[in-house]
mmCIF file of C-alpha atoms in Angstrom:
data_model
loop_
_atom_site.group_PDB
_atom_site.id
_atom_site.type_symbol
_atom_site.label_atom_id
_atom_site.label_comp_id
_atom_site.label_asym_id
_atom_site.label_seq_id
_atom_site.Cartn_x
_atom_site.Cartn_y
_atom_site.Cartn_z
ATOM 1 C CA ALA A 16 281.302 102.560 97.699
ATOM 2 C CA LEU A 17 280.060 100.625 94.679
ATOM 3 C CA ALA A 18 280.390 97.229 96.360
ATOM 4 C CA GLY A 19 278.731 98.574 99.499
ATOM 5 C CA ALA A 20 275.844 100.041 97.521
ATOM 6 C CA HIS A 21 275.284 96.750 95.696
ATOM 7 C CA ARG A 22 275.396 94.872 98.997
ATOM 8 C CA VAL A 23 272.815 97.225 100.558
ATOM 9 C CA LEU A 24 270.547 96.905 97.521
ATOM 10 C CA GLY A 25 270.748 93.114 97.715
ATOM 11 C CA GLU A 26 270.032 93.102 101.433
ATOM 12 C CA ALA A 27 267.090 95.501 100.950
ATOM 13 C CA ALA A 28 265.587 93.242 98.286
ATOM 14 C CA ARG A 29 266.082 90.160 100.462
ATOM 15 C CA PHE A 30 264.536 91.923 103.482
ATOM 16 C CA ALA A 31 261.517 93.022 101.423
ATOM 17 C CA LEU A 32 260.919 89.411 100.324
ATOM 18 C CA GLU A 33 261.284 88.013 103.828
ATOM 19 C CA HIS A 34 259.250 90.765 105.575
ATOM 20 C CA PRO A 35 256.536 91.958 103.135
ATOM 21 C CA GLY A 36 254.776 93.987 105.856
ATOM 22 C CA GLU A 37 257.853 96.151 106.458
ATOM 23 C CA ALA A 38 258.477 97.423 102.940
ATOM 24 C CA GLY A 39 259.310 100.914 104.240
ATOM 25 C CA VAL A 40 262.511 99.657 105.865
ATOM 26 C CA ALA A 41 263.595 98.009 102.617
ATOM 27 C CA ALA A 42 262.739 101.173 100.677
ATOM 28 C CA ALA A 43 264.878 103.253 103.042
ATOM 29 C CA ALA A 44 267.810 100.879 102.585
ATOM 30 C CA GLY A 45 267.358 101.035 98.823
ATOM 31 C CA ALA A 46 267.338 104.832 98.957
ATOM 32 C CA ALA A 47 270.590 104.769 100.948
ATOM 33 C CA ALA A 48 272.140 102.549 98.298
ATOM 34 C CA SER A 49 270.972 104.967 95.589
ATOM 35 C CA VAL A 50 272.733 107.788 97.397
ATOM 36 C CA ALA A 51 275.928 105.703 97.494
ATOM 37 C CA LEU A 52 275.664 104.960 93.768
ATOM 38 C CA ALA A 53 275.061 108.645 93.044
ATOM 39 C CA ALA A 54 278.145 109.528 95.056
ATOM 40 C CA VAL A 55 280.331 107.433 92.787
ATOM 41 C CA GLY A 56 278.584 108.857 89.702
ATOM 42 C CA LEU A 57 276.945 105.665 88.472
ATOM 43 C CA LEU A 58 273.352 106.875 88.405
ATOM 44 C CA ARG A 59 272.415 108.256 85.035
ATOM 45 C CA GLU A 60 268.981 109.623 85.875
ATOM 46 C CA ALA A 61 267.415 111.643 88.658
ATOM 47 C CA ALA A 62 263.795 112.105 89.728
ATOM 48 C CA PRO A 63 262.469 115.678 89.420
ATOM 49 C CA SER A 64 261.956 115.888 93.191
ATOM 50 C CA GLU A 65 265.606 114.892 93.756
ATOM 51 C CA VAL A 66 266.753 117.560 91.276
ATOM 52 C CA ALA A 67 264.640 120.300 92.879
ATOM 53 C CA GLN A 68 265.966 119.355 96.316
ATOM 54 C CA ALA A 69 269.604 119.279 95.144
ATOM 55 C CA LEU A 70 269.280 122.661 93.418
ATOM 56 C CA ALA A 71 267.693 124.231 96.513
ATOM 57 C CA GLN A 72 270.703 123.319 98.659
ATOM 58 C CA ASP A 73 273.787 125.512 98.950
ATOM 59 C CA ASN A 74 275.920 123.723 96.391
ATOM 60 C CA ALA A 75 277.008 124.133 92.808
ATOM 61 C CA PHE A 76 274.582 121.746 91.086
ATOM 62 C CA CYS A 77 273.220 122.998 87.782
ATOM 63 C CA LEU A 78 270.100 122.390 85.645
ATOM 64 C CA VAL A 79 270.265 122.655 81.841
ATOM 65 C CA ASP A 80 266.910 122.990 80.062
ATOM 66 C CA LEU A 81 267.318 121.448 76.602
ATOM 67 C CA ARG A 82 263.876 122.349 75.245
ATOM 68 C CA ASP A 83 263.435 124.870 72.446
ATOM 69 C CA TYR A 84 261.725 128.234 72.913
ATOM 70 C CA ASP A 85 258.318 127.083 71.673
ATOM 71 C CA ALA A 86 258.278 124.078 74.024
ATOM 72 C CA ARG A 87 259.224 126.246 77.006
ATOM 73 C CA MET A 88 256.577 128.827 76.178
ATOM 74 C CA ALA A 89 253.892 126.174 75.654
ATOM 75 C CA ALA A 90 254.644 124.023 78.720
ATOM 76 C CA GLY A 91 256.355 126.506 81.022
ATOM 77 C CA VAL A 92 259.616 126.430 82.913
ATOM 78 C CA PRO A 93 260.598 124.562 86.083
ATOM 79 C CA GLU A 94 259.550 126.299 89.253
ATOM 80 C CA LEU A 95 262.726 126.630 91.299
ATOM 81 C CA LYS A 96 263.146 127.674 94.914
ATOM 82 C CA ARG A 97 264.961 130.950 95.594
ATOM 83 C CA ARG A 98 268.434 129.406 96.105
ATOM 84 C CA ALA A 99 268.113 127.413 92.891
ATOM 85 C CA ARG A 100 267.198 130.223 90.499
ATOM 86 C CA GLY A 101 270.739 131.096 89.458
ATOM 87 C CA LYS A 102 271.640 127.453 88.836
ATOM 88 C CA ALA A 103 269.747 126.956 85.577
ATOM 89 C CA ALA A 104 270.729 127.462 81.957
ATOM 90 C CA VAL A 105 268.806 127.112 78.705
ATOM 91 C CA VAL A 106 270.533 125.522 75.711
ATOM 92 C CA GLU A 107 268.255 125.162 72.733
ATOM 93 C CA PRO A 108 268.964 122.773 69.860
ATOM 94 C CA TYR A 109 271.567 124.258 67.526
ATOM 95 C CA GLU A 110 270.877 124.623 63.808
ATOM 96 C CA LEU A 111 273.508 125.301 61.186
ATOM 97 C CA PRO A 112 272.694 128.076 58.724
ATOM 98 C CA PRO A 113 271.051 126.585 55.599
ATOM 99 C CA ASP A 114 274.034 127.260 53.320
ATOM 100 C CA GLN A 115 276.402 125.483 55.746
ATOM 101 C CA ARG A 116 273.914 122.689 56.381
ATOM 102 C CA ARG A 117 273.942 121.825 52.671
ATOM 103 C CA ARG A 118 277.768 121.553 52.639
ATOM 104 C CA VAL A 119 278.013 119.160 55.579
ATOM 105 C CA ARG A 120 277.705 115.408 55.149
ATOM 106 C CA ARG A 121 275.804 114.697 58.410
ATOM 107 C CA PRO A 122 274.421 118.052 59.574
ATOM 108 C CA ALA A 123 272.398 116.647 62.503
ATOM 109 C CA GLU A 124 275.557 115.088 63.991
ATOM 110 C CA VAL A 125 277.506 118.328 63.550
ATOM 111 C CA GLU A 126 274.690 120.334 65.168
ATOM 112 C CA GLU A 127 274.560 117.930 68.111
ATOM 113 C CA ALA A 128 278.364 118.057 68.538
ATOM 114 C CA ILE A 129 278.302 121.872 68.582
ATOM 115 C CA ARG A 130 275.503 121.845 71.169
ATOM 116 C CA LEU A 131 277.356 119.349 73.374
ATOM 117 C CA GLU A 132 280.570 121.396 73.243
ATOM 118 C CA TYR A 133 278.594 124.528 74.087
ATOM 119 C CA ILE A 134 276.966 122.880 77.122
ATOM 120 C CA ALA A 135 280.288 121.410 78.280
ATOM 121 C CA GLY A 136 281.864 124.860 78.017
ATOM 122 C CA LEU A 137 279.310 126.662 80.199
ATOM 123 C CA ALA A 138 280.915 127.928 83.407
ATOM 124 C CA GLN A 139 277.978 126.581 85.455
ATOM 125 C CA VAL A 140 278.481 123.104 84.000
ATOM 126 C CA ARG A 141 282.286 123.126 84.289
ATOM 127 C CA GLN A 142 282.106 124.106 87.957
ATOM 128 C CA ALA A 143 279.193 121.839 88.942
ATOM 129 C CA PRO A 144 279.809 118.490 90.635
ATOM 130 C CA ARG A 145 276.558 117.344 89.019
ATOM 131 C CA THR A 146 274.621 118.650 86.003
ATOM 132 C CA PHE A 147 270.949 117.766 85.569
ATOM 133 C CA LEU A 148 269.541 117.724 82.031
ATOM 134 C CA LEU A 149 265.865 118.492 81.415
ATOM 135 C CA ASP A 150 263.983 117.963 78.178
ATOM 136 C CA ALA A 151 260.281 117.505 77.406
ATOM 137 C CA SER A 152 259.993 113.750 78.030
ATOM 138 C CA GLY A 153 263.373 112.447 79.234
ATOM 139 C CA ARG A 154 264.524 110.862 75.963
ATOM 140 C CA GLU A 155 266.766 113.580 74.554
ATOM 141 C CA ALA A 156 268.372 114.254 77.935
ATOM 142 C CA GLY A 157 269.684 110.678 78.063
ATOM 143 C CA ARG A 158 271.430 111.083 74.720
ATOM 144 C CA VAL A 159 272.884 114.464 75.730
ATOM 145 C CA ARG A 160 274.009 112.944 79.055
ATOM 146 C CA GLU A 161 276.027 110.298 77.216
ATOM 147 C CA GLY A 162 277.630 112.894 74.950
ATOM 148 C CA LEU A 163 278.574 115.125 77.881
ATOM 149 C CA ALA A 164 280.041 112.174 79.768
ATOM 150 C CA ARG A 165 282.225 111.411 76.723
ATOM 151 C CA LEU A 166 283.410 115.044 76.804
ATOM 152 C CA GLY A 167 284.436 114.680 80.444
ATOM 153 C CA VAL A 168 281.591 116.589 82.117
ATOM 154 C CA ARG A 169 281.342 115.463 85.738
ATOM 155 C CA GLY A 170 278.139 113.709 86.784
ATOM 156 C CA PRO A 171 275.623 114.552 84.049
ATOM 157 C CA ARG A 172 272.187 113.103 84.881
ATOM 158 C CA ALA A 173 268.970 113.123 82.874
ATOM 159 C CA VAL A 174 265.770 114.160 84.663
ATOM 160 C CA VAL A 175 263.468 111.103 84.545
ATOM 161 C CA GLY A 176 260.328 111.831 82.508
ATOM 162 C CA GLY A 177 261.510 115.304 81.560
ATOM 163 C CA PHE A 178 259.408 118.402 82.144
ATOM 164 C CA ARG A 179 256.163 116.433 81.904
ATOM 165 C CA ARG A 180 257.049 114.520 85.054
ATOM 166 C CA TRP A 181 258.568 117.612 86.691
ATOM 167 C CA GLU A 182 255.141 119.296 86.473
ATOM 168 C CA LYS A 183 253.423 116.324 88.100
ATOM 169 C CA GLU A 184 255.747 116.075 91.120
#
């Protein structure tokens, strides 16, 4: 699938250069290649529209909102279609109690490790063929995606642009 996806991407780029007036055909071929790459789990990010569409289908995809309470209350929460509403979880940043934080050498790393293990242990995440991670801007989700992949979570993908872009699409 990987070789085929790369071949289709190359052919789409070549077609777009040779036929500038028919960019839609090249875009469609590129989209098909993206689907092939997603199928083998090589895509690390997903557009908000792709996430909303995947969650609305009858499948086990899951959305994890990584923003803290204040950020969610200030900006809002993703508007999900009816079928998607039970496929979301909220996992706020974890903070060690102050007395424990003082005893730990690198408290931020410990807090992040606890949060990653918590996310990886969620039933929704364990059962999902793909987990989408949403933060405010898309930066934190990429880091969490890498940590979850190291823990063996299947198909974690960061939502491109985070909630800011989700609102715009």
